[in-house]
CSV table of C-alpha atoms in Angstrom, one decimal:
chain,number,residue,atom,x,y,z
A,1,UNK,CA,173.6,94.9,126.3
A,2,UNK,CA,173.9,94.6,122.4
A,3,UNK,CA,171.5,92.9,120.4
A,4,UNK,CA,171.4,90.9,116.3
A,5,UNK,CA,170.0,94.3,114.2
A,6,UNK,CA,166.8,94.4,112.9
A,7,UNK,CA,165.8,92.8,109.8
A,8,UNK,CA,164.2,96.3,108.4
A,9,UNK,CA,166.9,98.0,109.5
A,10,UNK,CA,169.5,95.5,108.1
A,11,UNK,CA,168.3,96.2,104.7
A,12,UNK,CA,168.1,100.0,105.2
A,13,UNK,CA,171.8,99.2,106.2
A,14,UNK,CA,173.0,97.6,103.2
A,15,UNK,CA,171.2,99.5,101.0
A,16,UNK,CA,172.9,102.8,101.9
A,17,UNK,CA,176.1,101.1,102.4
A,18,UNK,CA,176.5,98.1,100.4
A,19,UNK,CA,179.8,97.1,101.3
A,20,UNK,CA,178.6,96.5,104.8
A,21,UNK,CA,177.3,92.9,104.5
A,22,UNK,CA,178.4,91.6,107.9
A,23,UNK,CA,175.6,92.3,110.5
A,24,UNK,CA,176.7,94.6,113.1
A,25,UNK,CA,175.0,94.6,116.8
A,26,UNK,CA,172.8,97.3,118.1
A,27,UNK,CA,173.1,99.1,121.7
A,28,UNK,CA,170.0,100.5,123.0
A,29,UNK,CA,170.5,104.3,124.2
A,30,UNK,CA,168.7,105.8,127.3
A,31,UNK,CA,166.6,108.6,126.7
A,32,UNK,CA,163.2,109.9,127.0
A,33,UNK,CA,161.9,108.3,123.7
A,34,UNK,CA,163.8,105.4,124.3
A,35,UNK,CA,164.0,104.7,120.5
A,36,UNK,CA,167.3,105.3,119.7
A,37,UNK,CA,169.7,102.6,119.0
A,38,UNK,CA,174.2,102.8,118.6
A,39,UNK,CA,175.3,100.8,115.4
A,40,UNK,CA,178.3,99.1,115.2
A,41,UNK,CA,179.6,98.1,111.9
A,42,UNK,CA,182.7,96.5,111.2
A,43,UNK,CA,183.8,100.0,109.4
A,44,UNK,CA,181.6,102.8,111.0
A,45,UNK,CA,179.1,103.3,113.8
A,46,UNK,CA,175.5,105.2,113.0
A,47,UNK,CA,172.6,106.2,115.2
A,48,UNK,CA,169.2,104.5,114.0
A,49,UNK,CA,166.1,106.0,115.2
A,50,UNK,CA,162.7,103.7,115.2
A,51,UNK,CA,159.2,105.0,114.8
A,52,UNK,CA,157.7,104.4,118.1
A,53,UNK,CA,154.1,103.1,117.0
A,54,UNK,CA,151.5,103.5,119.0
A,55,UNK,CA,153.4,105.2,122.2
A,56,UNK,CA,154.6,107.8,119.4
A,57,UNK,CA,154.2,111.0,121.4
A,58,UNK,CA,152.2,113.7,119.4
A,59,UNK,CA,154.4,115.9,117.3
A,60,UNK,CA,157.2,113.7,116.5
A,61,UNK,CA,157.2,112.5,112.8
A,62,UNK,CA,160.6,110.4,111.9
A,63,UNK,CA,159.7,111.4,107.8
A,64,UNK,CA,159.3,114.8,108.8
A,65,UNK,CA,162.4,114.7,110.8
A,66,UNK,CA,164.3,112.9,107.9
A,67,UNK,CA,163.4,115.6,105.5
A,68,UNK,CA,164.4,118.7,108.1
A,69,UNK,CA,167.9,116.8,108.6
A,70,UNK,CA,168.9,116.9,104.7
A,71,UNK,CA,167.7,120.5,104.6
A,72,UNK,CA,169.9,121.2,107.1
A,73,UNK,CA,173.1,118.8,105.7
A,74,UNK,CA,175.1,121.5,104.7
A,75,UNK,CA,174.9,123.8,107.7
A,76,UNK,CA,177.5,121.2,109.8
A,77,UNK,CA,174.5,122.0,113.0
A,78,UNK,CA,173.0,118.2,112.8
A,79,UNK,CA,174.3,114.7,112.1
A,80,UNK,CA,174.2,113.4,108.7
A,81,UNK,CA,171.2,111.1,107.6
A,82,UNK,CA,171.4,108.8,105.4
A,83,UNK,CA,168.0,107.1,104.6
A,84,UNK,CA,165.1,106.0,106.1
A,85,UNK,CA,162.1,103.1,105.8
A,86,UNK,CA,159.0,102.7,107.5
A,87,UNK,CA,159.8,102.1,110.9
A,88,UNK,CA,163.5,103.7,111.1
A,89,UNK,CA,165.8,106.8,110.3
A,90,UNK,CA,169.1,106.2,109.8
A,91,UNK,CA,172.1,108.8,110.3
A,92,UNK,CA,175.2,109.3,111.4
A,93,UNK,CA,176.8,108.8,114.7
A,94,UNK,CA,178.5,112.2,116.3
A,95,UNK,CA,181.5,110.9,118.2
A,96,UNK,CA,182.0,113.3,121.5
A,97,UNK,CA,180.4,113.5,124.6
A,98,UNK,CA,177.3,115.3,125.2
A,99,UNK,CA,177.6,118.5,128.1
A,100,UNK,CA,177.4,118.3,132.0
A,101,UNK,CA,175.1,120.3,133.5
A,102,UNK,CA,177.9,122.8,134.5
A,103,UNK,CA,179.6,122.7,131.3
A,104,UNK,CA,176.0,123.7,129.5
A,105,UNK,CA,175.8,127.1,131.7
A,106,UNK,CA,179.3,127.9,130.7
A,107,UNK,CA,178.4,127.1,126.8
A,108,UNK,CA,175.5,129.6,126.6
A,109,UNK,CA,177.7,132.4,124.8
A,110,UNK,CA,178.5,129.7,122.2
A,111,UNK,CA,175.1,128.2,122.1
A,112,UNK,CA,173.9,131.3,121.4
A,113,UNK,CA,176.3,131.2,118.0
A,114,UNK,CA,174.9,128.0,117.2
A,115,UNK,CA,171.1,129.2,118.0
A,116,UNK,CA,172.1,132.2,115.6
A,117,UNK,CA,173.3,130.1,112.9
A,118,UNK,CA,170.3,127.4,112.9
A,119,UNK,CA,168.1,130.5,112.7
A,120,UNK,CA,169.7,131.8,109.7
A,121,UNK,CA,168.8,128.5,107.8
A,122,UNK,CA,166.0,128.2,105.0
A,123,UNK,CA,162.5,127.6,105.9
A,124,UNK,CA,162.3,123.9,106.6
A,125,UNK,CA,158.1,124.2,105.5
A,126,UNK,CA,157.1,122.5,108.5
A,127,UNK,CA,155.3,125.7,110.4
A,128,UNK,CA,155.2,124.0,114.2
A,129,UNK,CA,151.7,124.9,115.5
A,130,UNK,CA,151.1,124.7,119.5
A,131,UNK,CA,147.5,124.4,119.8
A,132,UNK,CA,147.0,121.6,117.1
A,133,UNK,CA,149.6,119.9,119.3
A,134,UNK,CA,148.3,120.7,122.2
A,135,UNK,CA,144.8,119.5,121.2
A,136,UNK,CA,146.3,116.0,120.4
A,137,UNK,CA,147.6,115.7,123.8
A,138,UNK,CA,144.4,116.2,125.1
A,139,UNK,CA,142.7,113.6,122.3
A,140,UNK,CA,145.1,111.1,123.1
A,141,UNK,CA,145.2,111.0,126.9
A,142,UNK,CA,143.0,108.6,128.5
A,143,UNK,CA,139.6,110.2,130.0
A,144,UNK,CA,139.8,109.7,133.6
A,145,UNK,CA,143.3,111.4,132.7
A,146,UNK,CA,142.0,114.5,132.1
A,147,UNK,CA,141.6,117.2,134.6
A,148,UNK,CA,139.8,120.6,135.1
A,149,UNK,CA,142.9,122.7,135.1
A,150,UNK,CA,143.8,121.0,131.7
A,151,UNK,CA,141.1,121.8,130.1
A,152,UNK,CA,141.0,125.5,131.2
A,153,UNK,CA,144.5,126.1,130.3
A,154,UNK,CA,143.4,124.4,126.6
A,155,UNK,CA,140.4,127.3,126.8
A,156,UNK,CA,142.7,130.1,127.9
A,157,UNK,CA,145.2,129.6,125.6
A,158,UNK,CA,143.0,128.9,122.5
A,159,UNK,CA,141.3,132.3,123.4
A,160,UNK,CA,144.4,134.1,123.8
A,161,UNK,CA,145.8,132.4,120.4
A,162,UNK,CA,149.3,132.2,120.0
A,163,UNK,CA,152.0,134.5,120.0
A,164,UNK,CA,152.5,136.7,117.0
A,165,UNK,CA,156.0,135.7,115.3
A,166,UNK,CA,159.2,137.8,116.1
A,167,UNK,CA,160.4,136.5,113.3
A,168,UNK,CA,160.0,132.9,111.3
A,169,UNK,CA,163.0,130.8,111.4
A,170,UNK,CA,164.2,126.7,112.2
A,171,UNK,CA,164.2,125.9,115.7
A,172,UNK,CA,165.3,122.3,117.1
A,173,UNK,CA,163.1,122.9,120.1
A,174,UNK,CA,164.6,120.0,122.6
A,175,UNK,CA,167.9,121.6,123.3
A,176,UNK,CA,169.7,120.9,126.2
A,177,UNK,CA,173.0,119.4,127.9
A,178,UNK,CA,171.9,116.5,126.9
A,179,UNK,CA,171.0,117.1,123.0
A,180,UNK,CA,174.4,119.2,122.9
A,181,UNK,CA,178.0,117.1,122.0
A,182,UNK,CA,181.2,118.4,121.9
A,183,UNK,CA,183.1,117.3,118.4
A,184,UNK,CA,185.8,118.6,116.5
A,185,UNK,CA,185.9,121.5,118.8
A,186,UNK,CA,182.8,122.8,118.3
A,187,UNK,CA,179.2,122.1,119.7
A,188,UNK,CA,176.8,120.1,117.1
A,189,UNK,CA,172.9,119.5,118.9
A,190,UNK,CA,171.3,115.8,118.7
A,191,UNK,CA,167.8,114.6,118.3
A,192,UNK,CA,165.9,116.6,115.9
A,193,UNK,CA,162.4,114.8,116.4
A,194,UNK,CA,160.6,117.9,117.3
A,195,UNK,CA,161.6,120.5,114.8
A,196,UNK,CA,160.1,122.8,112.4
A,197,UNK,CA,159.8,126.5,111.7
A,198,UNK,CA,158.2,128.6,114.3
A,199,UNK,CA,159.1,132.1,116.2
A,200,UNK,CA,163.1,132.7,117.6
A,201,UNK,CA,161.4,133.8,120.8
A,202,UNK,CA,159.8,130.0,121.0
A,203,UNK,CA,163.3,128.4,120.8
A,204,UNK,CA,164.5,130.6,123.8
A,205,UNK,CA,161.7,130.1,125.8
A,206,UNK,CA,161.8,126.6,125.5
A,207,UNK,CA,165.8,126.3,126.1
A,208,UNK,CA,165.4,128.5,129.4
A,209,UNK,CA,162.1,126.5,130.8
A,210,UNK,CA,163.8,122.7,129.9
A,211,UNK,CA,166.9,123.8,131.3
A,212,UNK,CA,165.4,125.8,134.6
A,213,UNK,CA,167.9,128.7,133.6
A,214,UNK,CA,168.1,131.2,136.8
A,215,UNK,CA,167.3,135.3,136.0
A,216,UNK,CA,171.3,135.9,135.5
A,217,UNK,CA,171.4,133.1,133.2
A,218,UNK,CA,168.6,134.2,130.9
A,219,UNK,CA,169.6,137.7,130.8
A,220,UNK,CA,173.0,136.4,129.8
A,221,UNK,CA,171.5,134.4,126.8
A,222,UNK,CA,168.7,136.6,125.7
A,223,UNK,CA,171.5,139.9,125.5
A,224,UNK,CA,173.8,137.4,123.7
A,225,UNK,CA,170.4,136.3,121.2
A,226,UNK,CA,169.2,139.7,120.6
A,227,UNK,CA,172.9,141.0,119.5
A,228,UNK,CA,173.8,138.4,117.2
A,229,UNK,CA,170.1,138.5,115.8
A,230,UNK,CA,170.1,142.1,116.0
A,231,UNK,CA,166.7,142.0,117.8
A,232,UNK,CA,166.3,144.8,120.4
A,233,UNK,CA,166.9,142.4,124.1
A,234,UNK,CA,163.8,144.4,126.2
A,235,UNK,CA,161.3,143.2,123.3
A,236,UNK,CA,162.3,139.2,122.7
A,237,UNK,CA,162.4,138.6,126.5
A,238,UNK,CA,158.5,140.3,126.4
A,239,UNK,CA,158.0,138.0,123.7
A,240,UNK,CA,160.0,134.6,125.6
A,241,UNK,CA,157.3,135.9,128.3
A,242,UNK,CA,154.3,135.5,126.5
A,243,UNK,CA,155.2,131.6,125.3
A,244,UNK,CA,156.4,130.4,128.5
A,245,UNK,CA,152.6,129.4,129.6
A,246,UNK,CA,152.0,127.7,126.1
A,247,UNK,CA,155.4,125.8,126.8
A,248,UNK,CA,154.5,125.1,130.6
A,249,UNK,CA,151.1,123.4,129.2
A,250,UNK,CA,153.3,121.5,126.5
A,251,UNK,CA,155.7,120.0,128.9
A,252,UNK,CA,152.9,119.1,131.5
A,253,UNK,CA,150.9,118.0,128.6
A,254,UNK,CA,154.1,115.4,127.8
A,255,UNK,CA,154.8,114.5,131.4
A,256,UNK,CA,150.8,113.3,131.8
A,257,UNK,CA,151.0,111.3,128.4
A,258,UNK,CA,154.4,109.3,129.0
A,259,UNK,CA,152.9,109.0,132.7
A,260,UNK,CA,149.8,107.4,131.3
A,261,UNK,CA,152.2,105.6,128.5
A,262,UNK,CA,154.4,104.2,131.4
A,263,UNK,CA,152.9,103.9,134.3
A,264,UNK,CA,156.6,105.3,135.6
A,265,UNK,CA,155.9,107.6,138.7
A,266,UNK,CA,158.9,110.4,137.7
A,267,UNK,CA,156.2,111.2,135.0
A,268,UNK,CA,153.2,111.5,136.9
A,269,UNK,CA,155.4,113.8,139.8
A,270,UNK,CA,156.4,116.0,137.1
A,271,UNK,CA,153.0,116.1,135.6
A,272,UNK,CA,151.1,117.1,139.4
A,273,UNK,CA,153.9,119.5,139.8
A,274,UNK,CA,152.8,121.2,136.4
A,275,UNK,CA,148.9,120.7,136.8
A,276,UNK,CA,149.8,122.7,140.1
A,277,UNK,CA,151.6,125.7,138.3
A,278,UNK,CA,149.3,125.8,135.6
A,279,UNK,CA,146.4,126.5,137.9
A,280,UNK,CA,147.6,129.1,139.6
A,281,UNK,CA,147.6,131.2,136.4
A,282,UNK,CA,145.1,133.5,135.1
């Protein structure tokens, strides 16, 4: 169902193209955040992405993800962006469809070229921080939300402190299928809301965890990683190791927020099934 374009985002519009006076229509586009939008001008289409107000999930900034996108303009990894205002980021829209489920585990020698090359970008200057995010999960969740095992998992990990850097470099940090399209014969990744600049080993672990890569498949990316990093395999998969609970806590962290967000019971399945795994750890 399309829909008249936002005032705000009308004038964001015109200002970065002036030509296009006629108001175009706007097509809501599924996804977790649910605040993407397709739009159609007369002479181009373009992605908009609105601030979420007060269901904004921690960790996602749209200025911050503006700024990361034209640092990254020239390495042909992310869509264009072309401005943004106080509610919305506007950029362009990356014709091509994004990958099947199948299509991703064939991919993962390529993604690995593309992981390579966003990790050979400048620093962005966004350092991403898990237990300052992790902390505002917890702040922002209602009370009776909170459990036992979320609070020693908090404890655990805040005493263990995170993971020493491999080595500094930009990671998206929400790839999958989905975030992947196929253009111009070549793979570009989507939806930069949650990156910054943060360990290589961080990236991997989260790629492997979203996508519930089996042991084949992992070995398969990490030996593919560690040669076109030049990063000895045996000591990033130790390292992947050591951020998988930190990344098990985030997701379950996310799942319990949208779920209290919501009220939609997919979330709060996903969240009991990661309150489960987390307390069976040590």
């Amino acid at each position: 169902m399309t829909s008249s374009i936002n005032r705000e985002l009308q004038q964001l519009i015109t200002q970065q193209f002036p030509a296009a006076q006629a108001a175009g229509a706007v097509l809501p586009l599924e996804g977790l955040s649910g605040n993407s939008m397709k739009v159609s001008l007369p002479d181009r289409t373009l992605l908009a992405r609105r601030s979420a107000g007060v269901w904004q999930m921690p960790g996602v900034n749209r200025q911050r993800e503006y700024r990361i996108l034209r640092k990254l303009s020239a390495s042909g990894l992310a869509p264009a962006v072309y401005g943004r205002s106080c509610h919305w980021l506007l950029m362009e829209w990356l014709p091509g469809e994004v990958l099947s489920a199948a299509e991703f585990e064939r991919a993962l020698e390529p993604l690995s070229d593309i992981i390579t090359e966003l990790h050979r970008q400048p620093l962005t200057g966004y350092r991403l921080q898990l237990m300052p995010l992790l902390m505002s999960y917890w702040q922002r969740s209602q009370p009776s939300g909170r459990n036992l095992t979320w609070l020693r998992a908090l404890k655990r990990l805040r005493h263990r402190g995170e993971p020493r850097p491999l080595r500094l470099a930009v990671l998206h940090m929400d790839i999958h299928s989905g975030n992947l399209v196929g253009t111009d014969n070549r793979l570009r990744l989507i939806d930069w809301e949650y990156a910054g600049d943060g360990d290589i080993a961080l990236e991997l672990a989260s790629l492997i965890d979203m996508n519930g890569l089996n042991e084949a498949q992992q070995q398969r990316l990490i030996a593919a990683c560690a040669l076109r990093q030049n990063i000895d395999s045996g000591r990033l998969s130790r390292q992947i190791q050591r951020w998988r609970p930190w990344l098990l806590l985030l997701a379950t962290s996310w799942f319990e927020l949208r779920w209290q967000q919501t009220g939609e019971n997919h979330f709060g399945t996903l969240a009991a099934a990661g309150w489960q795994r987390l307390s069976q750890l040590n």
